[in-house]
């Protein structure tokens, strides 16, 4: 099993550009989530999903969209990148129907100039 | 929003020393989780706690779910160089609705 995979590992965007961060898991987990991590802070939840076709907002959803068309994939779209979105983004999944005992991907380091 | 207070922010220790860190919340939690993050990687789950008073070990690590349900503690015994990293607590309250609340982390540094 590859676990949770994320692409790309690094990305630089200009303000106003859009892009999609990819996340996939091969563990047949129903619960998936996206977090951002900023220096000196804990992880903050952006969006989460409890199964295909079901998504919901987390603590900091503004400027981000998600969709969950399959159990395996949970892409995160930045609609119009802003410097405040410079961060490290982590995708995670759990076998439980909630954020218990999540497995995290390796992260995407995003810089917006 | 809800916050977790995690302390200390960082620790400088000698190899072989025991380490203690804790998290406190202003509200009651149903679940406490402890994660470790190495540089450039995602967090890895160390211990999950689901019941008040629960004491759970994972090798040299021991974590406790506080009786008041508003705090949790992590102890590392006889620290070794690979214990270096950032330790995060995270909790799930009755109001969380699938959303974990995370502490800001405790950075563990071993003195040469």
PDB file of C-alpha atoms in Angstrom:
ATOM      1  CA  UNK A   1       0.000   0.000   0.000  1.00  0.00           C
ATOM      2  CA  UNK A   2       1.218   3.492  -0.826  1.00  0.00           C
ATOM      3  CA  UNK A   3      -0.923   5.004   1.970  1.00  0.00           C
ATOM      4  CA  UNK A   4      -1.741   8.680   1.404  1.00  0.00           C
ATOM      5  CA  UNK A   5      -0.003  10.320  -1.534  1.00  0.00           C
ATOM      6  CA  UNK A   6       0.098  14.016  -2.375  1.00  0.00           C
ATOM      7  CA  UNK A   7       1.279  15.852  -5.464  1.00  0.00           C
ATOM      8  CA  UNK A   8       3.062  18.106  -6.092  1.00  0.00           C
ATOM      9  CA  UNK A   9       5.590  18.214  -3.238  1.00  0.00           C
ATOM     10  CA  UNK A  10       6.469  21.856  -3.913  1.00  0.00           C
ATOM     11  CA  UNK A  11       4.638  24.580  -5.849  1.00  0.00           C
ATOM     12  CA  UNK A  12       5.151  28.284  -6.478  1.00  0.00           C
ATOM     13  CA  UNK A  13       2.188  30.326  -7.714  1.00  0.00           C
ATOM     14  CA  UNK A  14       1.677  33.942  -8.594  1.00  0.00           C
ATOM     15  CA  UNK A  15      -1.149  35.852  -6.938  1.00  0.00           C
ATOM     16  CA  UNK A  16      -4.398  35.189  -8.762  1.00  0.00           C
ATOM     17  CA  UNK A  17      -3.408  31.868 -10.282  1.00  0.00           C
ATOM     18  CA  UNK A  18      -5.443  28.749  -9.595  1.00  0.00           C
ATOM     19  CA  UNK A  19      -4.278  25.211  -9.071  1.00  0.00           C
ATOM     20  CA  UNK A  20      -5.305  21.830  -7.715  1.00  0.00           C
ATOM     21  CA  UNK A  21      -3.458  19.909  -5.029  1.00  0.00           C
ATOM     22  CA  UNK A  22      -3.918  16.197  -5.502  1.00  0.00           C
ATOM     23  CA  UNK A  23      -4.513  13.658  -2.731  1.00  0.00           C
ATOM     24  CA  UNK A  24      -5.121   9.946  -3.052  1.00  0.00           C
ATOM     25  CA  UNK A  25      -5.313   7.024  -0.635  1.00  0.00           C
ATOM     26  CA  UNK A  26      -5.389   3.309  -1.337  1.00  0.00           C
ATOM     27  CA  UNK A  27      -6.692   2.126   2.040  1.00  0.00           C
ATOM     28  CA  UNK A  28     -10.408   2.386   1.183  1.00  0.00           C
ATOM     29  CA  UNK A  29     -10.860   5.015   3.891  1.00  0.00           C
ATOM     30  CA  UNK A  30     -14.130   6.917   3.967  1.00  0.00           C
ATOM     31  CA  UNK A  31     -12.945   9.954   5.935  1.00  0.00           C
ATOM     32  CA  UNK A  32     -10.505  12.318   4.239  1.00  0.00           C
ATOM     33  CA  UNK A  33      -9.424  15.814   5.155  1.00  0.00           C
ATOM     34  CA  UNK A  34      -7.229  18.737   4.160  1.00  0.00           C
ATOM     35  CA  UNK A  35      -5.207  20.784   6.636  1.00  0.00           C
ATOM     36  CA  UNK A  36      -2.877  23.710   6.371  1.00  0.00           C
ATOM     37  CA  UNK A  37       0.101  24.149   8.666  1.00  0.00           C
ATOM     38  CA  UNK A  38       1.660  27.531   9.302  1.00  0.00           C
ATOM     39  CA  UNK A  39       4.834  28.139  11.352  1.00  0.00           C
ATOM     40  CA  UNK A  40       4.299  27.939  15.089  1.00  0.00           C
ATOM     41  CA  UNK A  41       0.687  26.846  14.757  1.00  0.00           C
ATOM     42  CA  UNK A  42      -1.195  23.630  14.916  1.00  0.00           C
ATOM     43  CA  UNK A  43      -2.892  22.195  11.888  1.00  0.00           C
ATOM     44  CA  UNK A  44      -6.072  23.901  10.778  1.00  0.00           C
ATOM     45  CA  UNK A  45      -8.826  22.026   8.987  1.00  0.00           C
ATOM     46  CA  UNK A  46      -9.804  23.372   5.563  1.00  0.00           C
ATOM     47  CA  UNK A  47     -12.356  20.847   4.287  1.00  0.00           C
ATOM     48  CA  UNK A  48     -13.252  17.273   5.036  1.00  0.00           C
ATOM     49  CA  UNK A  49     -15.280  14.427   3.559  1.00  0.00           C
ATOM     50  CA  UNK A  50     -17.011  11.443   5.152  1.00  0.00           C
ATOM     51  CA  UNK A  51     -17.454   9.603   1.860  1.00  0.00           C
ATOM     52  CA  UNK A  52     -17.778   9.947  -1.890  1.00  0.00           C
ATOM     53  CA  UNK A  53     -20.105  12.793  -2.794  1.00  0.00           C
ATOM     54  CA  UNK A  54     -20.062  14.298   0.723  1.00  0.00           C
ATOM     55  CA  UNK A  55     -17.889  17.255   1.713  1.00  0.00           C
ATOM     56  CA  UNK A  56     -18.044  19.895   4.399  1.00  0.00           C
ATOM     57  CA  UNK A  57     -16.173  22.985   5.510  1.00  0.00           C
ATOM     58  CA  UNK A  58     -13.626  23.084   8.247  1.00  0.00           C
ATOM     59  CA  UNK A  59     -12.208  25.976  10.216  1.00  0.00           C
ATOM     60  CA  UNK A  60     -10.579  27.862   7.310  1.00  0.00           C
ATOM     61  CA  UNK A  61     -12.432  27.039   4.050  1.00  0.00           C
ATOM     62  CA  UNK A  62     -12.362  30.441   2.329  1.00  0.00           C
ATOM     63  CA  UNK A  63     -10.467  30.429  -0.963  1.00  0.00           C
ATOM     64  CA  UNK A  64     -10.536  26.634  -1.296  1.00  0.00           C
ATOM     65  CA  UNK A  65     -12.868  24.151  -2.963  1.00  0.00           C
ATOM     66  CA  UNK A  66     -13.010  20.375  -2.741  1.00  0.00           C
ATOM     67  CA  UNK A  67     -14.884  17.522  -4.354  1.00  0.00           C
ATOM     68  CA  UNK A  68     -15.012  13.798  -3.652  1.00  0.00           C
ATOM     69  CA  UNK A  69     -16.109  11.862  -6.706  1.00  0.00           C
ATOM     70  CA  UNK A  70     -14.382   8.631  -5.626  1.00  0.00           C
ATOM     71  CA  UNK A  71     -13.399   7.083  -2.297  1.00  0.00           C
ATOM     72  CA  UNK A  72      -9.719   7.266  -3.269  1.00  0.00           C
ATOM     73  CA  UNK A  73      -9.292  10.895  -4.373  1.00  0.00           C
ATOM     74  CA  UNK A  74      -9.847  14.190  -2.594  1.00  0.00           C
ATOM     75  CA  UNK A  75      -8.383  17.127  -4.560  1.00  0.00           C
ATOM     76  CA  UNK A  76      -8.102  20.634  -3.102  1.00  0.00           C
ATOM     77  CA  UNK A  77      -8.539  23.568  -5.458  1.00  0.00           C
ATOM     78  CA  UNK A  78      -7.193  27.036  -4.861  1.00  0.00           C
ATOM     79  CA  UNK A  79      -9.466  29.354  -6.795  1.00  0.00           C
ATOM     80  CA  UNK A  80      -7.364  32.540  -6.916  1.00  0.00           C
ATOM     81  CA  UNK A  81      -4.136  32.199  -4.965  1.00  0.00           C
ATOM     82  CA  UNK A  82      -3.214  34.840  -2.411  1.00  0.00           C
ATOM     83  CA  UNK A  83       0.033  35.298  -0.417  1.00  0.00           C
ATOM     84  CA  UNK A  84      -1.934  34.397   2.745  1.00  0.00           C
ATOM     85  CA  UNK A  85      -2.307  30.893   1.310  1.00  0.00           C
ATOM     86  CA  UNK A  86       1.446  30.313   1.488  1.00  0.00           C
ATOM     87  CA  UNK A  87       1.594  27.266   3.745  1.00  0.00           C
ATOM     88  CA  UNK A  88       2.222  23.545   3.937  1.00  0.00           C
ATOM     89  CA  UNK A  89      -0.856  21.528   3.017  1.00  0.00           C
ATOM     90  CA  UNK A  90      -1.518  18.053   4.373  1.00  0.00           C
ATOM     91  CA  UNK A  91      -4.093  15.533   3.283  1.00  0.00           C
ATOM     92  CA  UNK A  92      -5.161  12.808   5.702  1.00  0.00           C
ATOM     93  CA  UNK A  93      -7.482   9.824   5.780  1.00  0.00           C
ATOM     94  CA  UNK A  94      -9.014   7.607   8.436  1.00  0.00           C
ATOM     95  CA  UNK A  95     -10.689   4.221   8.494  1.00  0.00           C
ATOM     96  CA  UNK A  96     -13.180   5.657  10.948  1.00  0.00           C
ATOM     97  CA  UNK A  97     -16.066   7.954  10.046  1.00  0.00           C
ATOM     98  CA  UNK A  98     -14.256  10.813  11.674  1.00  0.00           C
ATOM     99  CA  UNK A  99     -10.746  12.224  12.257  1.00  0.00           C
ATOM    100  CA  UNK A 100      -9.662   9.396  14.538  1.00  0.00           C
ATOM    101  CA  UNK A 101      -6.259   7.836  13.966  1.00  0.00           C
ATOM    102  CA  UNK A 102      -5.631   9.622  10.684  1.00  0.00           C
ATOM    103  CA  UNK A 103      -2.844   8.770   8.258  1.00  0.00           C
ATOM    104  CA  UNK A 104      -1.191  11.845   6.780  1.00  0.00           C
ATOM    105  CA  UNK A 105       0.401  12.386   3.408  1.00  0.00           C
ATOM    106  CA  UNK A 106       3.884  13.921   3.053  1.00  0.00           C
ATOM    107  CA  UNK A 107       2.537  17.427   2.399  1.00  0.00           C
ATOM    108  CA  UNK A 108       2.661  20.049  -0.353  1.00  0.00           C
ATOM    109  CA  UNK A 109       4.716  23.158   0.319  1.00  0.00           C
ATOM    110  CA  UNK A 110       3.011  26.072  -1.469  1.00  0.00           C
ATOM    111  CA  UNK A 111       4.431  29.546  -1.930  1.00  0.00           C
ATOM    112  CA  UNK A 112       2.314  32.344  -3.398  1.00  0.00           C
ATOM    113  CA  UNK A 113       4.224  35.404  -4.583  1.00  0.00           C
TER     114      UNK A 113
ATOM    115  CA  UNK B   1     -12.908  28.899  17.785  1.00  0.00           C
ATOM    116  CA  UNK B   2     -11.829  26.319  20.319  1.00  0.00           C
ATOM    117  CA  UNK B   3      -8.176  26.217  21.263  1.00  0.00           C
ATOM    118  CA  UNK B   4      -5.801  23.819  22.889  1.00  0.00           C
ATOM    119  CA  UNK B   5      -2.969  25.067  25.039  1.00  0.00           C
ATOM    120  CA  UNK B   6       0.044  22.854  24.587  1.00  0.00           C
ATOM    121  CA  UNK B   7       3.119  23.241  26.756  1.00  0.00           C
ATOM    122  CA  UNK B   8       5.964  23.596  26.811  1.00  0.00           C
ATOM    123  CA  UNK B   9       6.548  25.200  23.425  1.00  0.00           C
ATOM    124  CA  UNK B  10      10.009  23.648  23.223  1.00  0.00           C
ATOM    125  CA  UNK B  11      12.267  21.489  25.353  1.00  0.00           C
ATOM    126  CA  UNK B  12      16.019  21.035  25.425  1.00  0.00           C
ATOM    127  CA  UNK B  13      16.903  17.749  27.043  1.00  0.00           C
ATOM    128  CA  UNK B  14      19.840  15.424  27.487  1.00  0.00           C
ATOM    129  CA  UNK B  15      19.728  11.982  25.938  1.00  0.00           C
ATOM    130  CA  UNK B  16      18.401   9.538  28.510  1.00  0.00           C
ATOM    131  CA  UNK B  17      16.185  12.065  30.280  1.00  0.00           C
ATOM    132  CA  UNK B  18      12.448  11.665  30.728  1.00  0.00           C
ATOM    133  CA  UNK B  19      10.155  14.162  28.991  1.00  0.00           C
ATOM    134  CA  UNK B  20       6.694  15.418  29.904  1.00  0.00           C
ATOM    135  CA  UNK B  21       4.332  17.619  27.940  1.00  0.00           C
ATOM    136  CA  UNK B  22       0.649  18.403  28.231  1.00  0.00           C
ATOM    137  CA  UNK B  23      -2.394  19.904  26.590  1.00  0.00           C
ATOM    138  CA  UNK B  24      -5.319  21.662  28.191  1.00  0.00           C
ATOM    139  CA  UNK B  25      -8.668  22.716  26.824  1.00  0.00           C
ATOM    140  CA  UNK B  26     -11.412  25.024  28.013  1.00  0.00           C
ATOM    141  CA  UNK B  27     -14.039  22.483  26.943  1.00  0.00           C
ATOM    142  CA  UNK B  28     -14.611  18.773  27.481  1.00  0.00           C
ATOM    143  CA  UNK B  29     -13.060  16.415  24.949  1.00  0.00           C
ATOM    144  CA  UNK B  30     -14.145  12.889  24.011  1.00  0.00           C
ATOM    145  CA  UNK B  31     -10.925  11.929  22.287  1.00  0.00           C
ATOM    146  CA  UNK B  32      -7.279  12.880  22.665  1.00  0.00           C
ATOM    147  CA  UNK B  33      -4.651  12.048  20.065  1.00  0.00           C
ATOM    148  CA  UNK B  34      -0.893  12.510  20.182  1.00  0.00           C
ATOM    149  CA  UNK B  35       1.106  12.862  16.963  1.00  0.00           C
ATOM    150  CA  UNK B  36       4.796  13.312  16.129  1.00  0.00           C
ATOM    151  CA  UNK B  37       6.059  15.220  13.114  1.00  0.00           C
ATOM    152  CA  UNK B  38       9.555  14.920  11.710  1.00  0.00           C
ATOM    153  CA  UNK B  39      10.940  17.710   9.485  1.00  0.00           C
ATOM    154  CA  UNK B  40       9.459  17.653   5.976  1.00  0.00           C
ATOM    155  CA  UNK B  41       6.955  14.913   6.815  1.00  0.00           C
ATOM    156  CA  UNK B  42       3.335  14.612   7.810  1.00  0.00           C
ATOM    157  CA  UNK B  43       2.319  13.898  11.411  1.00  0.00           C
ATOM    158  CA  UNK B  44       2.327  10.274  12.551  1.00  0.00           C
ATOM    159  CA  UNK B  45      -0.096   9.006  15.187  1.00  0.00           C
ATOM    160  CA  UNK B  46       1.577   7.902  18.439  1.00  0.00           C
ATOM    161  CA  UNK B  47      -1.282   7.254  20.849  1.00  0.00           C
ATOM    162  CA  UNK B  48      -5.085   7.570  20.784  1.00  0.00           C
ATOM    163  CA  UNK B  49      -7.127   7.987  23.991  1.00  0.00           C
ATOM    164  CA  UNK B  50     -10.892   7.541  24.116  1.00  0.00           C
ATOM    165  CA  UNK B  51     -11.840   7.343  27.802  1.00  0.00           C
ATOM    166  CA  UNK B  52     -11.354   9.666  30.766  1.00  0.00           C
ATOM    167  CA  UNK B  53      -8.598   8.353  33.021  1.00  0.00           C
ATOM    168  CA  UNK B  54      -7.225   6.076  30.306  1.00  0.00           C
ATOM    169  CA  UNK B  55      -3.475   5.469  30.426  1.00  0.00           C
ATOM    170  CA  UNK B  56      -1.953   4.034  27.246  1.00  0.00           C
ATOM    171  CA  UNK B  57       1.621   3.148  26.352  1.00  0.00           C
ATOM    172  CA  UNK B  58       3.433   2.772  23.063  1.00  0.00           C
ATOM    173  CA  UNK B  59       6.977   1.624  23.785  1.00  0.00           C
ATOM    174  CA  UNK B  60       8.704   4.367  25.785  1.00  0.00           C
ATOM    175  CA  UNK B  61       5.730   6.699  25.315  1.00  0.00           C
ATOM    176  CA  UNK B  62       2.840   6.911  27.766  1.00  0.00           C
ATOM    177  CA  UNK B  63      -0.173   9.181  27.418  1.00  0.00           C
ATOM    178  CA  UNK B  64      -3.071   9.853  29.744  1.00  0.00           C
ATOM    179  CA  UNK B  65      -6.599  11.170  29.202  1.00  0.00           C
ATOM    180  CA  UNK B  66      -7.209  13.520  32.127  1.00  0.00           C
ATOM    181  CA  UNK B  67     -10.027  12.775  34.561  1.00  0.00           C
ATOM    182  CA  UNK B  68     -11.585  16.195  33.990  1.00  0.00           C
ATOM    183  CA  UNK B  69     -11.619  15.426  30.225  1.00  0.00           C
ATOM    184  CA  UNK B  70     -10.042  18.829  29.664  1.00  0.00           C
ATOM    185  CA  UNK B  71      -6.421  17.751  29.545  1.00  0.00           C
ATOM    186  CA  UNK B  72      -3.992  15.108  28.387  1.00  0.00           C
ATOM    187  CA  UNK B  73      -0.354  14.306  29.090  1.00  0.00           C
ATOM    188  CA  UNK B  74       2.426  12.633  27.136  1.00  0.00           C
ATOM    189  CA  UNK B  75       5.551  11.226  28.749  1.00  0.00           C
ATOM    190  CA  UNK B  76       8.631   9.900  26.985  1.00  0.00           C
ATOM    191  CA  UNK B  77      11.021   7.850  29.082  1.00  0.00           C
ATOM    192  CA  UNK B  78      14.773   7.590  28.504  1.00  0.00           C
ATOM    193  CA  UNK B  79      14.847   9.869  25.449  1.00  0.00           C
ATOM    194  CA  UNK B  80      16.985   8.933  22.453  1.00  0.00           C
ATOM    195  CA  UNK B  81      18.123  11.054  19.471  1.00  0.00           C
ATOM    196  CA  UNK B  82      15.306   9.849  17.193  1.00  0.00           C
ATOM    197  CA  UNK B  83      12.754  11.331  19.630  1.00  0.00           C
ATOM    198  CA  UNK B  84      13.658  14.756  18.241  1.00  0.00           C
ATOM    199  CA  UNK B  85      10.737  16.364  16.436  1.00  0.00           C
ATOM    200  CA  UNK B  86       7.506  18.220  17.083  1.00  0.00           C
ATOM    201  CA  UNK B  87       4.821  16.578  19.183  1.00  0.00           C
ATOM    202  CA  UNK B  88       1.209  17.634  18.680  1.00  0.00           C
ATOM    203  CA  UNK B  89      -1.852  16.962  20.752  1.00  0.00           C
ATOM    204  CA  UNK B  90      -5.245  17.003  19.086  1.00  0.00           C
ATOM    205  CA  UNK B  91      -8.698  16.596  20.532  1.00  0.00           C
ATOM    206  CA  UNK B  92     -12.269  16.036  19.534  1.00  0.00           C
ATOM    207  CA  UNK B  93     -15.016  17.638  21.589  1.00  0.00           C
ATOM    208  CA  UNK B  94     -18.755  17.025  21.557  1.00  0.00           C
ATOM    209  CA  UNK B  95     -19.142  20.249  19.591  1.00  0.00           C
ATOM    210  CA  UNK B  96     -16.394  19.463  17.062  1.00  0.00           C
ATOM    211  CA  UNK B  97     -18.529  17.794  14.434  1.00  0.00           C
ATOM    212  CA  UNK B  98     -15.711  15.750  12.865  1.00  0.00           C
ATOM    213  CA  UNK B  99     -13.166  18.543  13.353  1.00  0.00           C
ATOM    214  CA  UNK B 100     -10.027  17.910  15.366  1.00  0.00           C
ATOM    215  CA  UNK B 101      -8.649  20.797  17.388  1.00  0.00           C
ATOM    216  CA  UNK B 102      -4.833  20.884  17.373  1.00  0.00           C
ATOM    217  CA  UNK B 103      -2.294  22.230  19.808  1.00  0.00           C
ATOM    218  CA  UNK B 104       0.575  24.375  18.504  1.00  0.00           C
ATOM    219  CA  UNK B 105       3.146  21.663  19.193  1.00  0.00           C
ATOM    220  CA  UNK B 106       6.064  20.944  21.515  1.00  0.00           C
ATOM    221  CA  UNK B 107       9.466  20.937  19.823  1.00  0.00           C
ATOM    222  CA  UNK B 108      11.840  18.430  21.371  1.00  0.00           C
ATOM    223  CA  UNK B 109      15.552  19.101  20.959  1.00  0.00           C
ATOM    224  CA  UNK B 110      18.279  16.902  22.360  1.00  0.00           C
ATOM    225  CA  UNK B 111      21.384  18.673  23.614  1.00  0.00           C
ATOM    226  CA  UNK B 112      24.583  17.310  22.116  1.00  0.00           C
TER     227      UNK B 112
END
